[in-house]
Each structure stands twice: as C-alpha cells, then as structure tokens.
Short mmCIF file of N, CA and C in Angstrom, two decimals:
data_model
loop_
_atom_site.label_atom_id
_atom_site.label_comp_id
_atom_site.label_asym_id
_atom_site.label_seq_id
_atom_site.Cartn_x
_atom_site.Cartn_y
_atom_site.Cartn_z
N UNK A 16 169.24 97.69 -28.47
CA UNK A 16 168.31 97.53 -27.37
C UNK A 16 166.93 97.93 -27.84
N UNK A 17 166.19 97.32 -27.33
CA UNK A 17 164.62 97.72 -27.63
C UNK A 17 163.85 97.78 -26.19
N UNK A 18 162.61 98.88 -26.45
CA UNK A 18 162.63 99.30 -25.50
C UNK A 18 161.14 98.38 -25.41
N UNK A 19 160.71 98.27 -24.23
CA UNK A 19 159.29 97.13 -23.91
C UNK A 19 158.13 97.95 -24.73
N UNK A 20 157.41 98.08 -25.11
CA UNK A 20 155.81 98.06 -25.75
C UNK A 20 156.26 99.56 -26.71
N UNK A 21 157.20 99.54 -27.17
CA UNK A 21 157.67 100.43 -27.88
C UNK A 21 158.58 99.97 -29.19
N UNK A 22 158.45 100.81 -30.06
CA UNK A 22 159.00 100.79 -31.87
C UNK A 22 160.56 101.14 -31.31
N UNK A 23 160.93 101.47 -30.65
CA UNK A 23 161.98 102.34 -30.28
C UNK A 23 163.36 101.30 -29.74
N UNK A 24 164.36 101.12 -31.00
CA UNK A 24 165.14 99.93 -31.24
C UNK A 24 166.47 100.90 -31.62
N UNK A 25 167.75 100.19 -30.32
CA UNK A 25 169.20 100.91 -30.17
C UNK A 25 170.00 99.74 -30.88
N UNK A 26 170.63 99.88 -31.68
CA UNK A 26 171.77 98.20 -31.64
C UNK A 26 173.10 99.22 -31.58
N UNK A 27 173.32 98.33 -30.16
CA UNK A 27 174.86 99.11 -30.16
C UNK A 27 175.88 98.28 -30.03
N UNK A 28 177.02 98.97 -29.76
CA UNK A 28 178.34 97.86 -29.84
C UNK A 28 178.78 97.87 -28.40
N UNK A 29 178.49 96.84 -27.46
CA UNK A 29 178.90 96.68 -26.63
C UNK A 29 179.99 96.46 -25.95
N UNK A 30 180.38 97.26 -25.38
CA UNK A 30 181.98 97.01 -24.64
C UNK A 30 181.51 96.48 -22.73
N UNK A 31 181.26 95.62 -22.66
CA UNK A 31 181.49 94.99 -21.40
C UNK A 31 182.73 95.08 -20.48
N UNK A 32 182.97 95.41 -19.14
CA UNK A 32 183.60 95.28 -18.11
C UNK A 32 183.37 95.08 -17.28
N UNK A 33 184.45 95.03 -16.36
CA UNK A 33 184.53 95.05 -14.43
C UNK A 33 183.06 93.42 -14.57
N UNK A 34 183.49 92.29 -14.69
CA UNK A 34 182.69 91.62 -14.55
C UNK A 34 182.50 90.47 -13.14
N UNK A 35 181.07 90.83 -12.56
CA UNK A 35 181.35 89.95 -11.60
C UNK A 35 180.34 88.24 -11.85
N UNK A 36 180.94 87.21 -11.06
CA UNK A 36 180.48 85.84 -11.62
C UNK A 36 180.38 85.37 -10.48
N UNK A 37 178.60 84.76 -10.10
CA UNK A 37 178.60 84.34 -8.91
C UNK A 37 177.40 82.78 -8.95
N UNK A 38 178.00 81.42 -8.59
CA UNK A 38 177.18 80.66 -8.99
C UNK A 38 176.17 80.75 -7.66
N UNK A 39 175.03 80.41 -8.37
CA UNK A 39 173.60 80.59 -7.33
C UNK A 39 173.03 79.11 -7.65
N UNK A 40 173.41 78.51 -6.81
CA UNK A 40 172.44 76.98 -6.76
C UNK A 40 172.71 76.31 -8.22
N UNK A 41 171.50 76.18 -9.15
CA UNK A 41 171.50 75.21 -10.30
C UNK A 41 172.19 76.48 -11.31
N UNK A 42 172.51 77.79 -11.53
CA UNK A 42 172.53 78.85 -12.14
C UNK A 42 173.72 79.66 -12.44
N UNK A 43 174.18 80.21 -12.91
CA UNK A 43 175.55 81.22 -13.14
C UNK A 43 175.03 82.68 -13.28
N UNK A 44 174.82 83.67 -12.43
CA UNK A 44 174.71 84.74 -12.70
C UNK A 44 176.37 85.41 -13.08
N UNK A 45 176.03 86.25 -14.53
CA UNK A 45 177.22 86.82 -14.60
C UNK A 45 176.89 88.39 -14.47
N UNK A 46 177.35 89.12 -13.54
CA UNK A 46 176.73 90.98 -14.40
C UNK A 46 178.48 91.26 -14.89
N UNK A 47 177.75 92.86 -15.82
CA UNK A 47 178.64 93.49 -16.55
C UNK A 47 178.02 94.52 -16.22
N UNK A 48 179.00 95.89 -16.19
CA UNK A 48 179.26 97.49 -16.93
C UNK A 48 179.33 96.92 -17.75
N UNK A 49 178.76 98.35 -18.89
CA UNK A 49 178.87 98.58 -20.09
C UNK A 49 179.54 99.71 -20.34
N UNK A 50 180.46 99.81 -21.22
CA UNK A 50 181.09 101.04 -21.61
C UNK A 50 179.81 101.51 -22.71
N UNK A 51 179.49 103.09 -22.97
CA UNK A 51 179.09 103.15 -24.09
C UNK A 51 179.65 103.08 -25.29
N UNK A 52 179.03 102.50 -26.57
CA UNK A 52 179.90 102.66 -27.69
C UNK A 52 179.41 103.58 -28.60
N UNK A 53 179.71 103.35 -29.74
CA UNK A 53 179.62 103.93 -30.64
C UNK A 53 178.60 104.68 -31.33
N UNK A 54 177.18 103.68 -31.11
CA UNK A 54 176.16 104.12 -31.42
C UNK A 54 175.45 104.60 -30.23
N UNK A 55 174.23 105.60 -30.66
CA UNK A 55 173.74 106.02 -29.76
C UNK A 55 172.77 105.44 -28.62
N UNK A 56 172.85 105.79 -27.54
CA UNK A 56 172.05 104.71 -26.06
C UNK A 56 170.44 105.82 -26.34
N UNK A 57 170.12 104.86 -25.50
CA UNK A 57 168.80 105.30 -24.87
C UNK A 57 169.23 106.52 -23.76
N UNK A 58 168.80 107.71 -23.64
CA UNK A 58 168.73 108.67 -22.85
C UNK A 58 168.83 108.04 -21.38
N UNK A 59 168.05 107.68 -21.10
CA UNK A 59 167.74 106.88 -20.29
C UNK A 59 168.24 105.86 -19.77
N UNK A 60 169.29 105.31 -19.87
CA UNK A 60 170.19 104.36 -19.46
C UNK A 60 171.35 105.76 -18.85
N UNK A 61 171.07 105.60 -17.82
CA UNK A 61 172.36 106.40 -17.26
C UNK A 61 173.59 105.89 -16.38
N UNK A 62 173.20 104.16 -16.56
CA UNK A 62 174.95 103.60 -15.77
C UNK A 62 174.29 102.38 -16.38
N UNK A 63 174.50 101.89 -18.08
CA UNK A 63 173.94 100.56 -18.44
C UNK A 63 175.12 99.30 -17.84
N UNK A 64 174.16 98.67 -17.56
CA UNK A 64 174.73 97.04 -17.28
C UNK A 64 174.17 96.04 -17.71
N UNK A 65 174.34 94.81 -17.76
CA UNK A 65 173.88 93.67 -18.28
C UNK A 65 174.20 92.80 -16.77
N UNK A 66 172.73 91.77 -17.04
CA UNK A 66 172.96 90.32 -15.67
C UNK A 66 172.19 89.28 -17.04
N UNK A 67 173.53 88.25 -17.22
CA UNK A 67 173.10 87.18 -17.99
C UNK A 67 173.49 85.88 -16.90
N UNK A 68 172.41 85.28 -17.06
CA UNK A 68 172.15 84.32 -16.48
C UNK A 68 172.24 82.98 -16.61
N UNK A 69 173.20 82.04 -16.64
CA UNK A 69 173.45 81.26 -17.34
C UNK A 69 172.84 79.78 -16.29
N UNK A 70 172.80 78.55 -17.13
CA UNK A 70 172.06 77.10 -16.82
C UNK A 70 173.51 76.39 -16.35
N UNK A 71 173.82 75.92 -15.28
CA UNK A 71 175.15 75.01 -14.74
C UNK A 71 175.92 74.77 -15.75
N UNK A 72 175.88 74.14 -17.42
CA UNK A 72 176.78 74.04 -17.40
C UNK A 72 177.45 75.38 -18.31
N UNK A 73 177.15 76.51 -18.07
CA UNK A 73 177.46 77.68 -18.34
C UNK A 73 176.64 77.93 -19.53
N UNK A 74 175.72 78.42 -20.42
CA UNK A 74 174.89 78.40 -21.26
C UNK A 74 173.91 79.18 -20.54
N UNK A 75 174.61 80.78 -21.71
CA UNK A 75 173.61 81.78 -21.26
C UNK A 75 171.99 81.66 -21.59
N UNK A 76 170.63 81.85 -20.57
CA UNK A 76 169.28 81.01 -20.84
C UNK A 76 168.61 82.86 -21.06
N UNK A 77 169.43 83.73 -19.94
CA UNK A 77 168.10 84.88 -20.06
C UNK A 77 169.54 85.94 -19.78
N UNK A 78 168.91 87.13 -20.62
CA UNK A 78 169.88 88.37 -20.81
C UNK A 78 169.05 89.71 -20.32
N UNK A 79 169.43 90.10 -19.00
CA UNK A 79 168.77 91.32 -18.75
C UNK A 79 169.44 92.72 -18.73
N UNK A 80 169.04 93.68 -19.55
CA UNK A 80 169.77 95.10 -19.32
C UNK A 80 169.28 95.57 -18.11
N UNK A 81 170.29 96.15 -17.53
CA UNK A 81 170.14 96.82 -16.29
C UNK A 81 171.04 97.94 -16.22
N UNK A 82 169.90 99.00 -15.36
CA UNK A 82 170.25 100.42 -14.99
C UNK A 82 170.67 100.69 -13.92
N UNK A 83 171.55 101.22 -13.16
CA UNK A 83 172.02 101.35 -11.92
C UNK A 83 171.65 99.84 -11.38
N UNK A 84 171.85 98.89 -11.93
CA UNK A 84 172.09 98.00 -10.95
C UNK A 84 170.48 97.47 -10.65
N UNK A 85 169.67 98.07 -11.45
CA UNK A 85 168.23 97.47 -11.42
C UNK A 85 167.94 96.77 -12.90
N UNK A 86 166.84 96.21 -12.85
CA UNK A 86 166.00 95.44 -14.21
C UNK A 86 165.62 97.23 -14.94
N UNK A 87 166.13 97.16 -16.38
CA UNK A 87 165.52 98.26 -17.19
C UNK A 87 164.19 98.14 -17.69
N UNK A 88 163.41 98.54 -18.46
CA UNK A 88 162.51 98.89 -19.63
C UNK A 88 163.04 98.45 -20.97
N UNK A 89 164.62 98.28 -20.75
CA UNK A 89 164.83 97.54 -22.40
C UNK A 89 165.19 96.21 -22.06
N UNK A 90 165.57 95.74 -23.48
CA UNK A 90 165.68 94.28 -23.41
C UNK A 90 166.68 93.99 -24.97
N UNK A 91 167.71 93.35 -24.66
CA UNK A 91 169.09 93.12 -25.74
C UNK A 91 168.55 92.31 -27.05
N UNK A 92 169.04 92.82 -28.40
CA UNK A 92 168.57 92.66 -29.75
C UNK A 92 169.23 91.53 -29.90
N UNK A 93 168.79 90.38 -30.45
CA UNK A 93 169.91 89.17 -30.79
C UNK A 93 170.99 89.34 -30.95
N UNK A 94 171.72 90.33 -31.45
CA UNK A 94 172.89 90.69 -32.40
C UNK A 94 173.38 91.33 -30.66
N UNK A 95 173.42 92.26 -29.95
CA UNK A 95 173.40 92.23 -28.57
C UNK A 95 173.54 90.84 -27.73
N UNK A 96 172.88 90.48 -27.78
CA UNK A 96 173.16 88.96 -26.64
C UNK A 96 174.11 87.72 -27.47
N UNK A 97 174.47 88.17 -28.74
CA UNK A 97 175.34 87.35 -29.46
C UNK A 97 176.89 88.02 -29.34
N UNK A 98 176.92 89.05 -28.90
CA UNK A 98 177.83 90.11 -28.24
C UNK A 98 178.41 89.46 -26.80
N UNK A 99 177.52 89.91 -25.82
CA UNK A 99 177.61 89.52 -24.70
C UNK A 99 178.18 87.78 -24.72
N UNK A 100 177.62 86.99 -25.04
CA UNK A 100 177.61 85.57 -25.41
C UNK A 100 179.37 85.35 -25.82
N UNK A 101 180.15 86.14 -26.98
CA UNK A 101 181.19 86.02 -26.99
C UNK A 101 182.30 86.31 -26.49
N UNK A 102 181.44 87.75 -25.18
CA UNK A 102 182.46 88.12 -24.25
C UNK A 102 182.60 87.20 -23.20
N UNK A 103 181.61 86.79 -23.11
CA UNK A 103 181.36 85.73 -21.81
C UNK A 103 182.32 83.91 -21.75
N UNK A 104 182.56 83.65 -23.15
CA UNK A 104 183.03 82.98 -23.86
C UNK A 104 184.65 83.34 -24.05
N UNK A 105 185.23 84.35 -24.28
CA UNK A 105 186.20 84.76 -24.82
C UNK A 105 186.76 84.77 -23.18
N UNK A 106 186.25 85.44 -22.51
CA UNK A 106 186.71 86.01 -21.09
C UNK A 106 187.05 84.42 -20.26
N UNK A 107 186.20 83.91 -20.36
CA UNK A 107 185.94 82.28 -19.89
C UNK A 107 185.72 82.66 -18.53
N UNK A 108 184.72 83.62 -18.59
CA UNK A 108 183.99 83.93 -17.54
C UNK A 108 183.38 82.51 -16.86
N UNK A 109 182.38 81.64 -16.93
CA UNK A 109 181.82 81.03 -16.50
C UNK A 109 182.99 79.98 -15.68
N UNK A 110 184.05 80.11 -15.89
CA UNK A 110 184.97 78.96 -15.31
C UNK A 110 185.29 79.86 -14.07
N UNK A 111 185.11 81.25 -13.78
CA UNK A 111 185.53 82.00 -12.25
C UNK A 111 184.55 81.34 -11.41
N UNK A 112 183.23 80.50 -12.14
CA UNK A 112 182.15 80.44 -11.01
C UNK A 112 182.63 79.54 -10.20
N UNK A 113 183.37 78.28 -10.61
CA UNK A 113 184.29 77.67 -9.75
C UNK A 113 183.19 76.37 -10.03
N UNK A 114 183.09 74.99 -9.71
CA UNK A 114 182.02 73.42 -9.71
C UNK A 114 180.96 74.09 -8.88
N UNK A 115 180.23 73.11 -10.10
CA UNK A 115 178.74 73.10 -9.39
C UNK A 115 178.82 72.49 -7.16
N UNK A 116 178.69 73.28 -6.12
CA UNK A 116 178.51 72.95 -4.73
C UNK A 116 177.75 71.60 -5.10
#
C-alpha cells in the first residue's frame, strides 16, 4: 500500500474475506475484509478493507482501500490489485452479482 503524497510504501500479502457483491447499474461493486498478513500494515489502518469496482462484464476498472468501511489515504501497489484481481477471479465472485437488470 502506498500512502497519498507520501514515500511511505506497505506491500503486503493479502488475505481477503467475508465478501460482499452488489451490481449497481452499468458496474459490479465488490468489498472485502482484509485479514492482516504477514508483512507489516500501516498503523493506521485499523479494520482494512478493499471496494473494487468492476465494468459489467466483470473487469476490475478502480481498487479502493478502505478503513472502517470508508475511502483511506492509501491506495493498492500493482502487485496488491494483482492479488485482489485473483481472488476475485478464483472466488468467481463477479458471477454472485447475478445479469446485467
């Protein structure tokens, strides 16, 4: 994770859970918990989550870290959203969203 207008860069190993999948119009919002892993978090993340946002036909477009359930100060390292990307994939998350209404 990297943090906005700051040198200050986490790459951690993400363990994703409890995921919820809800289609919004043209869009796939997916959120996740994060378990912490291995490497060390930002202090400051004190209940991390992720909301990736995916384009209809499931194709994650924007990856946001989130803190209690809000938009954070950080933002996911490629190697991070290539993470997420295979849980999202593996899980076959985007097929709970159910056809495009």
């Amino acid at each position: 994770m990297i943090k906005f207008d700051a040198e200050l860069m986490f790459e951690a190993e993400l363990r994703p859970y409890r995921p919820i999948v809800e289609r919004r119009g043209a869009y796939i919002d997916i959120l996740l918990k994060l378990e912490r892993g291995g490497a060390e978090w930002p202090a400051e993340l004190a209940d991390p989550g992720a909301l990736i946002i995916c384009d209809s036909a499931g194709e994650p477009i924007q990856y946001v870290v989130l803190d209690e359930g809000c938009d954070s100060e950080y933002k996911f390292t490629e190697n991070e959203k290539e993470q997420l990307r295979r849980y999202i994939e593996t899980e076959r998350l985007v097929e709970r969203a159910g056809p495009p209404g």
